[in-house]
Amino acid sequence: MSDKKFTPVKLALEKDKRYAWCTCGHSETNVFCDGSHKQHEKAGSLVFQVDEDKDARICTCKLTSNPPYCDGSHK
Ligand code: FES
């Protein structure tokens, strides 16, 4: 990781929609997988769904203990 300051991204997640959270930090969006991990020989994405529509704070620092959600570890 660089010295860039990471903060969570607040998103409105939709019930039953499949999301692929970037675990490697190389995605152009940083939040969702764009396949960049293949070029860097890193692990793939974490696919997840939610049971109801909800707002969530999604981790961008990759240090969270509760992926894909921010747990404050970026501070
Ligand atoms: S952005 Fe908050 S724990 Fe990663």
mmCIF file of N, CA and C and ligand atoms in Angstrom:
data_model
loop_
_atom_site.group_PDB
_atom_site.id
_atom_site.type_symbol
_atom_site.label_atom_id
_atom_site.label_comp_id
_atom_site.label_asym_id
_atom_site.label_seq_id
_atom_site.Cartn_x
_atom_site.Cartn_y
_atom_site.Cartn_z
ATOM 1 N N MET A 1 0.833 -1.182 0.000
ATOM 2 C CA MET A 1 0.000 0.000 0.000
ATOM 3 C C MET A 1 0.883 1.253 0.000
ATOM 4 N N SER A 2 0.378 2.306 -0.570
ATOM 5 C CA SER A 2 1.107 3.568 -0.594
ATOM 6 C C SER A 2 0.794 4.357 0.674
ATOM 7 N N ASP A 3 1.286 5.586 0.730
ATOM 8 C CA ASP A 3 1.004 6.452 1.868
ATOM 9 C C ASP A 3 -0.359 7.117 1.744
ATOM 10 N N LYS A 4 -1.097 6.795 0.718
ATOM 11 C CA LYS A 4 -2.415 7.390 0.499
ATOM 12 C C LYS A 4 -3.317 7.120 1.696
ATOM 13 N N LYS A 5 -4.096 8.114 2.075
ATOM 14 C CA LYS A 5 -5.035 7.975 3.180
ATOM 15 C C LYS A 5 -6.297 7.296 2.668
ATOM 16 N N PHE A 6 -6.644 6.190 3.294
ATOM 17 C CA PHE A 6 -7.834 5.459 2.896
ATOM 18 C C PHE A 6 -8.967 5.722 3.871
ATOM 19 N N THR A 7 -10.134 5.902 3.310
ATOM 20 C CA THR A 7 -11.337 6.065 4.115
ATOM 21 C C THR A 7 -12.432 5.202 3.497
ATOM 22 N N PRO A 8 -13.433 4.814 4.279
ATOM 23 C CA PRO A 8 -14.491 3.975 3.729
ATOM 24 C C PRO A 8 -15.349 4.732 2.714
ATOM 25 N N VAL A 9 -15.992 3.966 1.864
ATOM 26 C CA VAL A 9 -16.917 4.523 0.879
ATOM 27 C C VAL A 9 -18.326 4.120 1.291
ATOM 28 N N LYS A 10 -19.209 5.092 1.388
ATOM 29 C CA LYS A 10 -20.594 4.793 1.744
ATOM 30 C C LYS A 10 -21.365 4.464 0.479
ATOM 31 N N LEU A 11 -21.979 3.285 0.473
ATOM 32 C CA LEU A 11 -22.725 2.829 -0.699
ATOM 33 C C LEU A 11 -24.105 2.338 -0.286
ATOM 34 N N ALA A 12 -25.053 2.446 -1.206
ATOM 35 C CA ALA A 12 -26.379 1.876 -1.020
ATOM 36 C C ALA A 12 -26.367 0.492 -1.673
ATOM 37 N N LEU A 13 -26.363 -0.550 -0.834
ATOM 38 C CA LEU A 13 -26.318 -1.922 -1.347
ATOM 39 C C LEU A 13 -27.735 -2.432 -1.584
ATOM 40 N N GLU A 14 -27.890 -3.209 -2.640
ATOM 41 C CA GLU A 14 -29.209 -3.721 -3.002
ATOM 42 C C GLU A 14 -29.352 -5.186 -2.609
ATOM 43 N N LYS A 15 -30.494 -5.507 -2.052
ATOM 44 C CA LYS A 15 -30.805 -6.862 -1.631
ATOM 45 C C LYS A 15 -30.559 -7.857 -2.772
ATOM 46 N N ASP A 16 -29.872 -8.952 -2.462
ATOM 47 C CA ASP A 16 -29.644 -10.100 -3.351
ATOM 48 C C ASP A 16 -28.743 -9.811 -4.551
ATOM 49 N N LYS A 17 -28.264 -8.600 -4.699
ATOM 50 C CA LYS A 17 -27.310 -8.302 -5.764
ATOM 51 C C LYS A 17 -25.938 -8.834 -5.360
ATOM 52 N N ARG A 18 -25.200 -9.399 -6.291
ATOM 53 C CA ARG A 18 -23.873 -9.928 -5.988
ATOM 54 C C ARG A 18 -22.828 -8.826 -6.198
ATOM 55 N N TYR A 19 -21.990 -8.645 -5.193
ATOM 56 C CA TYR A 19 -20.901 -7.666 -5.248
ATOM 57 C C TYR A 19 -19.578 -8.400 -5.114
ATOM 58 N N ALA A 20 -18.560 -7.916 -5.788
ATOM 59 C CA ALA A 20 -17.226 -8.496 -5.701
ATOM 60 C C ALA A 20 -16.270 -7.435 -5.157
ATOM 61 N N TRP A 21 -16.025 -7.502 -3.860
ATOM 62 C CA TRP A 21 -15.171 -6.520 -3.179
ATOM 63 C C TRP A 21 -13.705 -6.807 -3.516
ATOM 64 N N CYS A 22 -12.977 -5.771 -3.902
ATOM 65 C CA CYS A 22 -11.548 -5.899 -4.210
ATOM 66 C C CYS A 22 -10.781 -6.207 -2.936
ATOM 67 N N THR A 23 -9.994 -7.262 -2.932
ATOM 68 C CA THR A 23 -9.181 -7.614 -1.760
ATOM 69 C C THR A 23 -7.712 -7.242 -1.946
ATOM 70 N N CYS A 24 -7.309 -6.905 -3.173
ATOM 71 C CA CYS A 24 -5.874 -6.705 -3.438
ATOM 72 C C CYS A 24 -5.463 -5.234 -3.425
ATOM 73 N N GLY A 25 -6.402 -4.308 -3.605
ATOM 74 C CA GLY A 25 -6.082 -2.882 -3.598
ATOM 75 C C GLY A 25 -5.606 -2.346 -4.937
ATOM 76 N N HIS A 26 -5.581 -3.161 -5.974
ATOM 77 C CA HIS A 26 -5.107 -2.700 -7.280
ATOM 78 C C HIS A 26 -6.235 -2.299 -8.222
ATOM 79 N N SER A 27 -7.469 -2.554 -7.854
ATOM 80 C CA SER A 27 -8.600 -2.179 -8.704
ATOM 81 C C SER A 27 -8.627 -0.666 -8.918
ATOM 82 N N GLU A 28 -8.992 -0.228 -10.091
ATOM 83 C CA GLU A 28 -9.094 1.206 -10.382
ATOM 84 C C GLU A 28 -10.112 1.879 -9.472
ATOM 85 N N THR A 29 -11.168 1.150 -9.100
ATOM 86 C CA THR A 29 -12.193 1.726 -8.228
ATOM 87 C C THR A 29 -11.836 1.516 -6.764
ATOM 88 N N ASN A 30 -10.955 0.565 -6.475
ATOM 89 C CA ASN A 30 -10.537 0.133 -5.142
ATOM 90 C C ASN A 30 -11.664 -0.570 -4.387
ATOM 91 N N VAL A 31 -12.885 -0.236 -4.645
ATOM 92 C CA VAL A 31 -13.981 -0.851 -3.895
ATOM 93 C C VAL A 31 -14.351 -2.197 -4.494
ATOM 94 N N PHE A 32 -14.581 -2.233 -5.787
ATOM 95 C CA PHE A 32 -15.015 -3.466 -6.429
ATOM 96 C C PHE A 32 -13.965 -3.988 -7.406
ATOM 97 N N CYS A 33 -13.934 -5.299 -7.555
ATOM 98 C CA CYS A 33 -12.938 -5.978 -8.386
ATOM 99 C C CYS A 33 -13.090 -5.589 -9.858
ATOM 100 N N ASP A 34 -11.956 -5.275 -10.487
ATOM 101 C CA ASP A 34 -11.949 -5.034 -11.936
ATOM 102 C C ASP A 34 -11.007 -6.009 -12.640
ATOM 103 N N GLY A 35 -10.576 -7.048 -11.932
ATOM 104 C CA GLY A 35 -9.696 -8.062 -12.515
ATOM 105 C C GLY A 35 -8.212 -7.743 -12.392
ATOM 106 N N SER A 36 -7.860 -6.603 -11.805
ATOM 107 C CA SER A 36 -6.454 -6.186 -11.711
ATOM 108 C C SER A 36 -5.598 -7.152 -10.903
ATOM 109 N N HIS A 37 -6.204 -7.904 -9.980
ATOM 110 C CA HIS A 37 -5.422 -8.841 -9.153
ATOM 111 C C HIS A 37 -4.681 -9.867 -10.014
ATOM 112 N N LYS A 38 -5.204 -10.158 -11.191
ATOM 113 C CA LYS A 38 -4.558 -11.148 -12.077
ATOM 114 C C LYS A 38 -3.197 -10.658 -12.547
ATOM 115 N N GLN A 39 -3.074 -9.345 -12.798
ATOM 116 C CA GLN A 39 -1.803 -8.778 -13.257
ATOM 117 C C GLN A 39 -0.781 -8.715 -12.131
ATOM 118 N N HIS A 40 -1.257 -8.713 -10.883
ATOM 119 C CA HIS A 40 -0.372 -8.563 -9.733
ATOM 120 C C HIS A 40 -0.230 -9.857 -8.947
ATOM 121 N N GLU A 41 -0.785 -10.949 -9.503
ATOM 122 C CA GLU A 41 -0.715 -12.273 -8.868
ATOM 123 C C GLU A 41 -1.179 -12.206 -7.416
ATOM 124 N N LYS A 42 -2.289 -11.524 -7.212
ATOM 125 C CA LYS A 42 -2.885 -11.393 -5.883
ATOM 126 C C LYS A 42 -4.170 -12.211 -5.820
ATOM 127 N N ALA A 43 -4.676 -12.390 -4.609
ATOM 128 C CA ALA A 43 -5.920 -13.120 -4.417
ATOM 129 C C ALA A 43 -7.077 -12.380 -5.094
ATOM 130 N N GLY A 44 -8.104 -13.133 -5.419
ATOM 131 C CA GLY A 44 -9.257 -12.558 -6.094
ATOM 132 C C GLY A 44 -10.187 -11.830 -5.147
ATOM 133 N N SER A 45 -11.379 -11.578 -5.622
ATOM 134 C CA SER A 45 -12.337 -10.761 -4.887
ATOM 135 C C SER A 45 -13.080 -11.564 -3.826
ATOM 136 N N LEU A 46 -13.739 -10.840 -2.962
ATOM 137 C CA LEU A 46 -14.656 -11.411 -1.982
ATOM 138 C C LEU A 46 -16.066 -11.125 -2.492
ATOM 139 N N VAL A 47 -16.774 -12.167 -2.891
ATOM 140 C CA VAL A 47 -18.132 -11.996 -3.402
ATOM 141 C C VAL A 47 -19.094 -12.036 -2.219
ATOM 142 N N PHE A 48 -20.005 -11.062 -2.177
ATOM 143 C CA PHE A 48 -20.968 -11.017 -1.073
ATOM 144 C C PHE A 48 -22.304 -10.478 -1.558
ATOM 145 N N GLN A 49 -23.333 -10.736 -0.746
ATOM 146 C CA GLN A 49 -24.680 -10.226 -0.973
ATOM 147 C C GLN A 49 -25.222 -9.730 0.359
ATOM 148 N N VAL A 50 -26.266 -8.929 0.313
ATOM 149 C CA VAL A 50 -26.945 -8.492 1.533
ATOM 150 C C VAL A 50 -28.392 -8.963 1.482
ATOM 151 N N ASP A 51 -28.969 -9.179 2.688
ATOM 152 C CA ASP A 51 -30.329 -9.715 2.796
ATOM 153 C C ASP A 51 -31.409 -8.661 2.629
ATOM 154 N N GLU A 52 -31.005 -7.399 2.689
ATOM 155 C CA GLU A 52 -31.975 -6.306 2.536
ATOM 156 C C GLU A 52 -31.242 -5.092 1.980
ATOM 157 N N ASP A 53 -31.967 -4.195 1.342
ATOM 158 C CA ASP A 53 -31.361 -2.946 0.884
ATOM 159 C C ASP A 53 -30.833 -2.199 2.097
ATOM 160 N N LYS A 54 -29.599 -1.726 2.012
ATOM 161 C CA LYS A 54 -29.050 -0.982 3.148
ATOM 162 C C LYS A 54 -27.863 -0.147 2.716
ATOM 163 N N ASP A 55 -27.603 0.894 3.501
ATOM 164 C CA ASP A 55 -26.397 1.694 3.309
ATOM 165 C C ASP A 55 -25.278 1.036 4.091
ATOM 166 N N ALA A 56 -24.085 1.032 3.514
ATOM 167 C CA ALA A 56 -22.954 0.400 4.184
ATOM 168 C C ALA A 56 -21.696 1.204 3.924
ATOM 169 N N ARG A 57 -20.771 1.141 4.875
ATOM 170 C CA ARG A 57 -19.459 1.766 4.722
ATOM 171 C C ARG A 57 -18.498 0.663 4.311
ATOM 172 N N ILE A 58 -18.036 0.717 3.055
ATOM 173 C CA ILE A 58 -17.195 -0.338 2.494
ATOM 174 C C ILE A 58 -15.724 0.043 2.656
ATOM 175 N N CYS A 59 -14.943 -0.892 3.126
ATOM 176 C CA CYS A 59 -13.508 -0.690 3.383
ATOM 177 C C CYS A 59 -12.736 -0.495 2.076
ATOM 178 N N THR A 60 -11.821 0.465 2.087
ATOM 179 C CA THR A 60 -10.913 0.656 0.953
ATOM 180 C C THR A 60 -9.454 0.432 1.346
ATOM 181 N N CYS A 61 -9.173 0.342 2.660
ATOM 182 C CA CYS A 61 -7.776 0.186 3.107
ATOM 183 C C CYS A 61 -7.332 -1.264 3.109
ATOM 184 N N LYS A 62 -8.303 -2.203 3.096
ATOM 185 C CA LYS A 62 -8.047 -3.651 3.108
ATOM 186 C C LYS A 62 -7.526 -4.151 4.439
ATOM 187 N N LEU A 63 -7.629 -3.352 5.491
ATOM 188 C CA LEU A 63 -7.155 -3.760 6.809
ATOM 189 C C LEU A 63 -8.289 -4.214 7.719
ATOM 190 N N THR A 64 -9.524 -4.079 7.275
ATOM 191 C CA THR A 64 -10.662 -4.428 8.111
ATOM 192 C C THR A 64 -10.635 -5.900 8.538
ATOM 193 N N SER A 65 -11.150 -6.162 9.729
ATOM 194 C CA SER A 65 -11.317 -7.535 10.212
ATOM 195 C C SER A 65 -12.704 -8.056 9.883
ATOM 196 N N ASN A 66 -13.517 -7.213 9.259
ATOM 197 C CA ASN A 66 -14.893 -7.586 8.924
ATOM 198 C C ASN A 66 -15.181 -7.250 7.459
ATOM 199 N N PRO A 67 -14.416 -7.837 6.529
ATOM 200 C CA PRO A 67 -14.599 -7.484 5.121
ATOM 201 C C PRO A 67 -15.988 -7.848 4.598
ATOM 202 N N PRO A 68 -16.559 -7.052 3.738
ATOM 203 C CA PRO A 68 -16.014 -5.886 3.072
ATOM 204 C C PRO A 68 -16.269 -4.576 3.823
ATOM 205 N N TYR A 69 -16.738 -4.672 5.061
ATOM 206 C CA TYR A 69 -17.193 -3.480 5.778
ATOM 207 C C TYR A 69 -16.061 -2.828 6.577
ATOM 208 N N CYS A 70 -16.068 -1.530 6.605
ATOM 209 C CA CYS A 70 -15.102 -0.777 7.412
ATOM 210 C C CYS A 70 -15.334 -1.083 8.891
ATOM 211 N N ASP A 71 -14.244 -1.355 9.602
ATOM 212 C CA ASP A 71 -14.342 -1.540 11.058
ATOM 213 C C ASP A 71 -13.505 -0.507 11.804
ATOM 214 N N GLY A 72 -13.050 0.513 11.093
ATOM 215 C CA GLY A 72 -12.267 1.569 11.720
ATOM 216 C C GLY A 72 -10.777 1.325 11.709
ATOM 217 N N SER A 73 -10.329 0.216 11.161
ATOM 218 C CA SER A 73 -8.895 -0.119 11.154
ATOM 219 C C SER A 73 -8.062 0.851 10.339
ATOM 220 N N HIS A 74 -8.679 1.634 9.452
ATOM 221 C CA HIS A 74 -7.935 2.570 8.614
ATOM 222 C C HIS A 74 -7.380 3.743 9.409
ATOM 223 N N LYS A 75 -7.836 3.948 10.629
ATOM 224 C CA LYS A 75 -7.430 5.128 11.428
ATOM 225 C C LYS A 75 -6.039 4.943 11.999
HETATM 226 S S1 FES B 1 -11.493 1.845 5.217
HETATM 227 FE FE1 FES B 1 -12.047 1.592 7.285
HETATM 228 S S2 FES B 1 -11.206 -0.319 7.875
HETATM 229 FE FE2 FES B 1 -10.612 -0.067 5.809
#
